CSV table of C-alpha atoms in Angstrom, one decimal:
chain,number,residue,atom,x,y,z
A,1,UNK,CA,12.4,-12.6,7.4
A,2,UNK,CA,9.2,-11.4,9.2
A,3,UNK,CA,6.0,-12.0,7.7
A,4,UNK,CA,2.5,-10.0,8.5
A,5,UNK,CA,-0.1,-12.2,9.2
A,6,UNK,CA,-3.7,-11.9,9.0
A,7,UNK,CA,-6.7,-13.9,8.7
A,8,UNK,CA,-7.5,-14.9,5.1
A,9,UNK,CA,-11.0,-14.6,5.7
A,10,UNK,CA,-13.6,-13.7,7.9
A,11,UNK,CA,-17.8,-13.3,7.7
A,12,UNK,CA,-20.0,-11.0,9.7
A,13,UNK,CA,-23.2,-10.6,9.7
A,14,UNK,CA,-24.6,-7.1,8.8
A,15,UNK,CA,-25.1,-5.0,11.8
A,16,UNK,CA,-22.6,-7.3,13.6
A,17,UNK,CA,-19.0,-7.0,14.9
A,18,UNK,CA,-15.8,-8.0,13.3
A,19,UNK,CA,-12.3,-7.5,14.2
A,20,UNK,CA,-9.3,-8.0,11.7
A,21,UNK,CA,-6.1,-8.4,13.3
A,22,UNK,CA,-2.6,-8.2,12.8
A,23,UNK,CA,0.4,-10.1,13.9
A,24,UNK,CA,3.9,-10.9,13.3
A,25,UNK,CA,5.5,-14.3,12.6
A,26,UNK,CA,8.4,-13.1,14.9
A,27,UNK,CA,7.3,-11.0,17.9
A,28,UNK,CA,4.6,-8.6,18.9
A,29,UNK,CA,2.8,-5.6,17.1
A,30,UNK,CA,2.8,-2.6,19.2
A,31,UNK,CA,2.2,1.4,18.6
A,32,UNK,CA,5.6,1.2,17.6
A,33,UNK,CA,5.1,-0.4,14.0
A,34,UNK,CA,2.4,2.4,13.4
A,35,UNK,CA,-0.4,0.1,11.9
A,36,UNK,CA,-2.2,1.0,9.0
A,37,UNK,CA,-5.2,-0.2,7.7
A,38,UNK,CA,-6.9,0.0,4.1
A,39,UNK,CA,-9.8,-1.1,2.2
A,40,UNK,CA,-9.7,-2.5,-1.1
A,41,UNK,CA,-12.7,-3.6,-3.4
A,42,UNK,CA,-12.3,-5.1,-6.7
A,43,UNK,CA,-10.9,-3.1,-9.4
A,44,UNK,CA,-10.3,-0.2,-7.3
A,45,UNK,CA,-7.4,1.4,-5.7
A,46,UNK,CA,-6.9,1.1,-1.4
A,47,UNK,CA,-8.5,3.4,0.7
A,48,UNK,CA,-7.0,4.3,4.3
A,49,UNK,CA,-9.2,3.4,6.8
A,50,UNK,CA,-6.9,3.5,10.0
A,51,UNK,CA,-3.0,4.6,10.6
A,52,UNK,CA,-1.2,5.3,13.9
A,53,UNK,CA,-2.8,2.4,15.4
A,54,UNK,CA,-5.9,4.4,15.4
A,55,UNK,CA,-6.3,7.3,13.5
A,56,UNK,CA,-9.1,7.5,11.6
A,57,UNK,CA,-8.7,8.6,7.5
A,58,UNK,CA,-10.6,11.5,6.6
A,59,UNK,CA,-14.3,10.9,5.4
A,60,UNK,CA,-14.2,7.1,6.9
A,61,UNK,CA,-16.9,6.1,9.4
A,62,UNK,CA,-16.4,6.1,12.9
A,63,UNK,CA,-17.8,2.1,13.0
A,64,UNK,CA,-14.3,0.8,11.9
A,65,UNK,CA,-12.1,1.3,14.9
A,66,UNK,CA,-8.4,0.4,15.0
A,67,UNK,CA,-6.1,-0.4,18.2
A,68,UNK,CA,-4.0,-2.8,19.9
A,69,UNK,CA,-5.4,-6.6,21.0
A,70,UNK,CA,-2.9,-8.3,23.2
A,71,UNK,CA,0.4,-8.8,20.5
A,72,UNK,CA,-1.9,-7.5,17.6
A,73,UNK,CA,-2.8,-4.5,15.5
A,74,UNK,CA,-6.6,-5.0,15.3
A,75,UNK,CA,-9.3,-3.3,12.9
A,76,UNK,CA,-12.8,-3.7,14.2
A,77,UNK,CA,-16.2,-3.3,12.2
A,78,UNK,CA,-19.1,-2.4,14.5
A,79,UNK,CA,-22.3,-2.2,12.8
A,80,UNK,CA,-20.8,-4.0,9.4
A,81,UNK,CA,-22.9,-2.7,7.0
A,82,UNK,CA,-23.0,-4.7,3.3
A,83,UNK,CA,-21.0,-1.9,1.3
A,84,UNK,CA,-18.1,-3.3,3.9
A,85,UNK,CA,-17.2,-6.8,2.1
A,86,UNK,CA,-14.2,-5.8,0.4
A,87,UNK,CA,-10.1,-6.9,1.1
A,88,UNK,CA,-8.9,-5.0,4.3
A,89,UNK,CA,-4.8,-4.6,4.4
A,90,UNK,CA,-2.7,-4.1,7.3
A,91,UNK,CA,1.0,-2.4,7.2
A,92,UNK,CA,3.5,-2.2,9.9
A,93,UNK,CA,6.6,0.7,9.8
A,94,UNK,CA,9.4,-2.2,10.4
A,95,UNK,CA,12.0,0.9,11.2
A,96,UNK,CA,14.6,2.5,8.4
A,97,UNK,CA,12.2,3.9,6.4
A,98,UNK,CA,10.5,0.3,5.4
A,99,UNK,CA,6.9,-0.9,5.6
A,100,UNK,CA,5.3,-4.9,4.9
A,101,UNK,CA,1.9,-5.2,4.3
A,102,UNK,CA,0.5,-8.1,5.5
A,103,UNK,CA,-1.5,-10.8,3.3
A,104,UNK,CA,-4.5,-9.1,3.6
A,105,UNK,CA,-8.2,-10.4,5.1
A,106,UNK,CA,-11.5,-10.9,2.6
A,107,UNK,CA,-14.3,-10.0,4.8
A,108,UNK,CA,-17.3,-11.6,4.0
A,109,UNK,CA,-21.2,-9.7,5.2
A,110,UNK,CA,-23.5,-12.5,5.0
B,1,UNK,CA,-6.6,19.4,-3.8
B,2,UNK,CA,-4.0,16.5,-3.7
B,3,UNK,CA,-3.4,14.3,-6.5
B,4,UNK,CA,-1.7,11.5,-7.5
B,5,UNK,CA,-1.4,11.0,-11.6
B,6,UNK,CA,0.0,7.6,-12.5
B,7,UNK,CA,1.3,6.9,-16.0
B,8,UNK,CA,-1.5,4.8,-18.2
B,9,UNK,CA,-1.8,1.3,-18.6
B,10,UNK,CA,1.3,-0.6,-20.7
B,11,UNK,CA,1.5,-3.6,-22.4
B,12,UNK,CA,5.2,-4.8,-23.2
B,13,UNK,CA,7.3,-8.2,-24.1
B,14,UNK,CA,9.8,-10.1,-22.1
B,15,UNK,CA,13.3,-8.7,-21.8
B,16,UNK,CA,11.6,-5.3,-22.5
B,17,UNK,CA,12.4,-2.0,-20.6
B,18,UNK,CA,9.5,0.1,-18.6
B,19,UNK,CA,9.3,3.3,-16.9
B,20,UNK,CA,6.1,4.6,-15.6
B,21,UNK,CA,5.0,7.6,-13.6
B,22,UNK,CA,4.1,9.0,-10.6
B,23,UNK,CA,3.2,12.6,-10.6
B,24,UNK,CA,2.0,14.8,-7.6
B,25,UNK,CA,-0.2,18.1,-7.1
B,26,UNK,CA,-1.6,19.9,-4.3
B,27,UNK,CA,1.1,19.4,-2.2
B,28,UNK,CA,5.2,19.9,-1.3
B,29,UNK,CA,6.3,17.1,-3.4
B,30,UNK,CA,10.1,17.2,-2.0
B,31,UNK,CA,8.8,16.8,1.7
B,32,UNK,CA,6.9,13.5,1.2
B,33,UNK,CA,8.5,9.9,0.6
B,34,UNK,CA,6.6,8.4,-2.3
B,35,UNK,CA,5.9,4.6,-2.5
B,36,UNK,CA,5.5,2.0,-4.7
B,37,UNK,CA,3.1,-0.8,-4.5
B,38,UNK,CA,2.4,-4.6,-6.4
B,39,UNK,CA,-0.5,-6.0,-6.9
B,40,UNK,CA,-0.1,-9.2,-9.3
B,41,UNK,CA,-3.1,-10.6,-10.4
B,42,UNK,CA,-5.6,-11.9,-8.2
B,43,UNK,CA,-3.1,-11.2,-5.0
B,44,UNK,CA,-2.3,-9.0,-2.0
B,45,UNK,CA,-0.4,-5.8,-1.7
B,46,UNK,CA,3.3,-5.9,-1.9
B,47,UNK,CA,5.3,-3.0,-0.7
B,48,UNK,CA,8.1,-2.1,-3.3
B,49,UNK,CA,10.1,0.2,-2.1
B,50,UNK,CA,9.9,4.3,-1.4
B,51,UNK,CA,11.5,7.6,-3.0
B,52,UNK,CA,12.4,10.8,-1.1
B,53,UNK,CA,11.9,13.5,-3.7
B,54,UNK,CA,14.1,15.9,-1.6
B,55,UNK,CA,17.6,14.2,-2.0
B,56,UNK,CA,16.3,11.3,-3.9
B,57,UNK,CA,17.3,8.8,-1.1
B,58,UNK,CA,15.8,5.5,-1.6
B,59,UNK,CA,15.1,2.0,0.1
B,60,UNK,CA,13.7,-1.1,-1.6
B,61,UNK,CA,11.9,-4.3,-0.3
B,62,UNK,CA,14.6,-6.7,-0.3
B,63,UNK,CA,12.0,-9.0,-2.4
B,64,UNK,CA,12.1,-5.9,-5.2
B,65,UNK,CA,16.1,-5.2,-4.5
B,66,UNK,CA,18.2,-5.3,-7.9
B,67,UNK,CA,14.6,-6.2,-9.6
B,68,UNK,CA,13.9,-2.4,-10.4
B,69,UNK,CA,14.7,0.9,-9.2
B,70,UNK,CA,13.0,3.8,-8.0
B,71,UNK,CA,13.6,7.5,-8.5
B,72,UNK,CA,12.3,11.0,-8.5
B,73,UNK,CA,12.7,14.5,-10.3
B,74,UNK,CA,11.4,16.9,-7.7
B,75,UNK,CA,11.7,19.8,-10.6
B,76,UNK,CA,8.6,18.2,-12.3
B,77,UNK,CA,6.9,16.6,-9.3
B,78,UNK,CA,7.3,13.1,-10.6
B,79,UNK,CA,8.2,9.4,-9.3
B,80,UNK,CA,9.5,6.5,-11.2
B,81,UNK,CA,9.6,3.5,-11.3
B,82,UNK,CA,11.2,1.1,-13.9
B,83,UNK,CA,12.5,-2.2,-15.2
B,84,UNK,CA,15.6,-2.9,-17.5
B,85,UNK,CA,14.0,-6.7,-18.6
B,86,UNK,CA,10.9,-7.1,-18.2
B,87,UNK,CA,9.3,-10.9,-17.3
B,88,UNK,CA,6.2,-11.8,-17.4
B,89,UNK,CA,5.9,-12.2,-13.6
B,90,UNK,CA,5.9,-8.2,-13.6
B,91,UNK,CA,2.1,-8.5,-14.7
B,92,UNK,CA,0.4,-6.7,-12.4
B,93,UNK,CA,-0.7,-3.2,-10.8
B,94,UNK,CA,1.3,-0.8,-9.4
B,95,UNK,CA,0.2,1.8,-7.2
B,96,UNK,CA,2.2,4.9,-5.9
B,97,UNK,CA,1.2,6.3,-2.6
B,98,UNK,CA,2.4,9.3,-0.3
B,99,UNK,CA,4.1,7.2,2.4
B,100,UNK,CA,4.9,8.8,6.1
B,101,UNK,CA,5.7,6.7,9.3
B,102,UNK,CA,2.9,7.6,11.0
B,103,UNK,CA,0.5,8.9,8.6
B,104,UNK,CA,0.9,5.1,7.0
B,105,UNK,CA,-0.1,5.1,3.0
B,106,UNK,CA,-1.7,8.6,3.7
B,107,UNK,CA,-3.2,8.8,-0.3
B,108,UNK,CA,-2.7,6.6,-3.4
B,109,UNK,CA,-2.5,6.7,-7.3
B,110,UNK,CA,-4.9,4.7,-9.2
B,111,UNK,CA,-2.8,2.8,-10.9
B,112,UNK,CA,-0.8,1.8,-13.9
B,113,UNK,CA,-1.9,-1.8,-15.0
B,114,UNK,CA,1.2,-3.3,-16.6
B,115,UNK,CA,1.0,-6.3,-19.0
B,116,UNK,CA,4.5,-8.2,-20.3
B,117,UNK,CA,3.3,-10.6,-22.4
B,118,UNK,CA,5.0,-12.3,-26.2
Protein backbone atom coordinates (compact mmCIF):
# COMPACT_ATOMS: atom_id res chain seq x y z
CA UNK A 1 0.00 0.00 0.00
CA UNK A 2 1.31 3.55 -0.67
CA UNK A 3 2.00 5.70 2.16
CA UNK A 4 2.19 9.81 2.11
CA UNK A 5 5.15 10.92 3.58
CA UNK A 6 6.09 14.05 5.09
CA UNK A 7 8.54 15.46 7.49
CA UNK A 8 7.49 15.08 11.09
CA UNK A 9 8.85 18.17 11.98
CA UNK A 10 10.34 21.27 10.92
CA UNK A 11 11.40 24.88 12.62
CA UNK A 12 11.68 28.24 10.98
CA UNK A 13 12.45 31.15 12.17
CA UNK A 14 9.88 34.08 12.03
CA UNK A 15 10.21 36.05 8.97
CA UNK A 16 12.09 33.05 7.39
CA UNK A 17 11.26 30.40 4.71
CA UNK A 18 9.99 26.93 5.10
CA UNK A 19 8.88 24.43 2.73
CA UNK A 20 6.76 21.17 3.70
CA UNK A 21 6.88 18.59 1.20
CA UNK A 22 5.14 15.69 0.01
CA UNK A 23 6.11 12.36 -1.35
CA UNK A 24 5.12 8.93 -1.95
CA UNK A 25 6.70 5.70 -0.66
CA UNK A 26 6.11 4.27 -4.20
CA UNK A 27 6.64 6.75 -7.07
CA UNK A 28 6.36 10.51 -7.70
CA UNK A 29 3.75 13.25 -6.74
CA UNK A 30 2.71 15.19 -9.66
CA UNK A 31 -0.35 17.72 -10.65
CA UNK A 32 -2.08 14.58 -11.16
CA UNK A 33 -2.69 13.59 -7.39
CA UNK A 34 -4.11 17.21 -6.91
CA UNK A 35 -2.32 18.11 -3.58
CA UNK A 36 -3.97 19.58 -0.93
CA UNK A 37 -2.73 21.21 1.95
CA UNK A 38 -4.38 22.18 5.50
CA UNK A 39 -3.56 23.71 8.65
CA UNK A 40 -4.50 22.35 11.88
CA UNK A 41 -3.88 23.96 15.43
CA UNK A 42 -4.77 22.31 18.54
CA UNK A 43 -8.31 21.70 19.26
CA UNK A 44 -9.49 23.04 16.16
CA UNK A 45 -10.78 21.79 12.99
CA UNK A 46 -8.31 21.88 9.42
CA UNK A 47 -8.22 24.74 7.41
CA UNK A 48 -7.38 24.59 3.56
CA UNK A 49 -4.48 26.30 2.82
CA UNK A 50 -3.61 24.98 -0.77
CA UNK A 51 -5.43 22.38 -3.38
CA UNK A 52 -4.73 21.75 -7.06
CA UNK A 53 -1.18 21.82 -6.34
CA UNK A 54 -1.55 25.52 -5.87
CA UNK A 55 -4.59 27.06 -5.40
CA UNK A 56 -4.88 29.22 -2.76
CA UNK A 57 -8.17 28.80 -0.13
CA UNK A 58 -10.12 31.74 0.20
CA UNK A 59 -9.04 34.34 3.00
CA UNK A 60 -5.43 32.54 3.26
CA UNK A 61 -2.31 34.62 2.79
CA UNK A 62 -0.53 34.81 -0.20
CA UNK A 63 3.02 33.86 2.01
CA UNK A 64 2.11 30.06 1.97
CA UNK A 65 2.66 28.96 -1.59
CA UNK A 66 2.05 25.43 -2.88
CA UNK A 67 3.64 23.59 -6.11
CA UNK A 68 5.67 20.83 -7.36
CA UNK A 69 9.63 20.21 -6.08
CA UNK A 70 11.26 17.59 -8.18
CA UNK A 71 8.89 14.17 -7.17
CA UNK A 72 7.14 16.26 -4.38
CA UNK A 73 4.00 18.23 -3.54
CA UNK A 74 5.61 21.14 -1.64
CA UNK A 75 3.94 23.88 0.78
CA UNK A 76 6.26 26.82 1.38
CA UNK A 77 6.04 29.54 4.25
CA UNK A 78 7.65 32.80 3.19
CA UNK A 79 7.72 35.35 5.82
CA UNK A 80 6.61 32.60 8.65
CA UNK A 81 5.00 34.63 11.01
CA UNK A 82 4.38 33.06 14.82
CA UNK A 83 0.50 32.49 14.40
CA UNK A 84 1.99 29.79 11.73
CA UNK A 85 3.20 26.96 14.25
CA UNK A 86 0.45 24.63 13.93
CA UNK A 87 0.24 20.80 12.08
CA UNK A 88 0.24 21.26 8.19
CA UNK A 89 -1.53 18.07 6.26
CA UNK A 90 -0.97 17.04 2.80
CA UNK A 91 -3.62 14.82 0.59
CA UNK A 92 -3.17 13.30 -2.66
CA UNK A 93 -6.46 12.19 -5.10
CA UNK A 94 -4.92 8.43 -5.54
CA UNK A 95 -7.70 8.01 -8.55
CA UNK A 96 -11.40 6.28 -8.06
CA UNK A 97 -12.74 8.68 -6.03
CA UNK A 98 -10.01 8.00 -3.03
CA UNK A 99 -7.68 10.43 -1.17
CA UNK A 100 -4.61 9.59 1.77
CA UNK A 101 -3.50 12.15 3.84
CA UNK A 102 -0.18 11.99 4.54
CA UNK A 103 1.27 11.92 8.38
CA UNK A 104 1.23 15.31 8.67
CA UNK A 105 4.38 17.97 9.47
CA UNK A 106 4.52 20.07 13.11
CA UNK A 107 6.06 23.24 12.15
CA UNK A 108 7.97 24.78 14.74
CA UNK A 109 8.60 29.26 14.57
CA UNK A 110 11.39 29.62 16.90
CA UNK B 1 -23.37 30.88 3.67
CA UNK B 2 -22.10 27.14 3.68
CA UNK B 3 -22.20 25.05 6.55
CA UNK B 4 -21.33 21.99 7.87
CA UNK B 5 -23.39 20.82 11.21
CA UNK B 6 -21.83 17.74 12.82
CA UNK B 7 -23.81 15.70 15.35
CA UNK B 8 -22.48 16.60 19.20
CA UNK B 9 -19.99 14.88 21.11
CA UNK B 10 -20.92 10.96 22.30
CA UNK B 11 -19.72 8.97 24.80
CA UNK B 12 -20.63 5.10 24.40
CA UNK B 13 -19.32 1.42 25.64
CA UNK B 14 -17.68 -1.39 23.85
CA UNK B 15 -19.80 -3.48 21.47
CA UNK B 16 -22.10 -0.37 21.36
CA UNK B 17 -23.76 1.00 18.12
CA UNK B 18 -23.15 4.80 16.89
CA UNK B 19 -24.49 6.94 14.25
CA UNK B 20 -23.57 10.53 13.96
CA UNK B 21 -24.29 13.33 11.57
CA UNK B 22 -23.33 15.32 8.96
CA UNK B 23 -25.66 17.98 7.81
CA UNK B 24 -25.12 20.63 4.98
CA UNK B 25 -26.50 24.29 4.21
CA UNK B 26 -25.81 26.89 1.76
CA UNK B 27 -25.19 24.68 -0.94
CA UNK B 28 -26.48 21.61 -3.51
CA UNK B 29 -25.98 18.91 -1.15
CA UNK B 30 -26.64 16.03 -3.86
CA UNK B 31 -23.79 17.49 -6.16
CA UNK B 32 -20.87 17.29 -3.59
CA UNK B 33 -19.16 13.91 -2.30
CA UNK B 34 -19.07 14.27 1.43
CA UNK B 35 -16.06 12.83 3.55
CA UNK B 36 -15.24 11.42 6.48
CA UNK B 37 -12.15 12.00 8.55
CA UNK B 38 -10.23 10.32 11.95
CA UNK B 39 -8.38 11.93 14.16
CA UNK B 40 -7.54 9.49 17.21
CA UNK B 41 -6.06 11.13 20.03
CA UNK B 42 -3.01 12.84 19.77
CA UNK B 43 -2.52 11.67 15.94
CA UNK B 44 -2.75 12.65 12.27
CA UNK B 45 -5.64 12.76 9.86
CA UNK B 46 -6.99 9.56 8.50
CA UNK B 47 -9.16 9.66 5.49
CA UNK B 48 -12.35 7.37 5.98
CA UNK B 49 -14.02 7.08 3.29
CA UNK B 50 -16.64 9.48 1.09
CA UNK B 51 -20.59 9.64 0.27
CA UNK B 52 -22.15 10.91 -2.92
CA UNK B 53 -25.48 12.35 -1.78
CA UNK B 54 -26.85 12.04 -5.33
CA UNK B 55 -27.07 8.23 -5.83
CA UNK B 56 -25.52 7.44 -2.49
CA UNK B 57 -22.43 5.72 -4.15
CA UNK B 58 -19.77 5.19 -1.70
CA UNK B 59 -15.95 4.21 -1.31
CA UNK B 60 -14.04 3.47 1.89
CA UNK B 61 -10.32 3.54 2.97
CA UNK B 62 -9.49 0.04 2.79
CA UNK B 63 -8.09 0.62 6.57
CA UNK B 64 -12.02 1.74 7.43
CA UNK B 65 -13.55 -1.13 4.88
CA UNK B 66 -16.16 -3.54 6.88
CA UNK B 67 -15.22 -1.27 10.10
CA UNK B 68 -18.16 1.24 9.43
CA UNK B 69 -20.30 2.43 6.77
CA UNK B 70 -21.11 5.58 5.30
CA UNK B 71 -24.34 6.90 3.90
CA UNK B 72 -26.47 9.87 3.07
CA UNK B 73 -30.24 11.08 2.89
CA UNK B 74 -30.11 13.87 0.32
CA UNK B 75 -33.93 14.66 1.28
CA UNK B 76 -32.71 16.14 4.62
CA UNK B 77 -29.16 17.16 3.56
CA UNK B 78 -27.45 14.84 5.91
CA UNK B 79 -24.28 12.32 6.06
CA UNK B 80 -23.70 9.44 8.26
CA UNK B 81 -21.54 7.71 9.51
CA UNK B 82 -21.81 4.65 11.97
CA UNK B 83 -20.59 1.68 13.83
CA UNK B 84 -22.41 -1.66 14.70
CA UNK B 85 -19.71 -2.47 17.75
CA UNK B 86 -18.02 -0.05 18.96
CA UNK B 87 -14.15 -0.52 20.49
CA UNK B 88 -12.46 1.57 22.26
CA UNK B 89 -9.93 2.23 19.49
CA UNK B 90 -12.85 4.31 17.82
CA UNK B 91 -11.91 7.10 20.42
CA UNK B 92 -11.37 9.91 18.52
CA UNK B 93 -12.61 12.94 16.24
CA UNK B 94 -14.36 12.73 13.26
CA UNK B 95 -14.66 15.42 10.87
CA UNK B 96 -16.89 15.48 7.66
CA UNK B 97 -15.71 17.61 4.89
CA UNK B 98 -17.06 18.58 1.23
CA UNK B 99 -14.55 16.53 -0.73
CA UNK B 100 -13.92 17.31 -4.73
CA UNK B 101 -10.81 15.99 -6.83
CA UNK B 102 -9.55 19.17 -7.40
CA UNK B 103 -11.04 21.38 -4.96
CA UNK B 104 -9.26 18.85 -2.21
CA UNK B 105 -11.19 19.05 1.35
CA UNK B 106 -12.80 22.32 0.05
CA UNK B 107 -14.65 23.04 3.78
CA UNK B 108 -15.00 20.98 7.01
CA UNK B 109 -17.31 20.15 9.99
CA UNK B 110 -16.09 20.81 13.36
CA UNK B 111 -16.33 17.78 14.67
CA UNK B 112 -18.04 15.10 16.73
CA UNK B 113 -15.63 13.90 19.55
CA UNK B 114 -16.52 10.38 20.14
CA UNK B 115 -15.61 8.49 23.43
CA UNK B 116 -16.21 4.36 23.78
CA UNK B 117 -15.11 3.80 27.05
CA UNK B 118 -16.64 0.85 30.01
Amino acid sequence: QTVVTQEPSLSVSPGGTVTLTCGLTSGSVSTTYYPSWYQQTPGQAPRTLIYNTDSRSSGVPDRFSGSILGNKAALTITGAQAVDESHYYCVLYMGSDIWVFGGGTKVTVL
Amino acid sequence: EVQLVQSGAEVREPGESLKISCKGSGYTFANFWIGWVRQMPGKGLEWMGVVYPGDSDTRYSPSFQGQVTISADKSISAAYLQWSSLKSSDTAMYYCAIVGVQDGFDFWGRGTLVTVSS
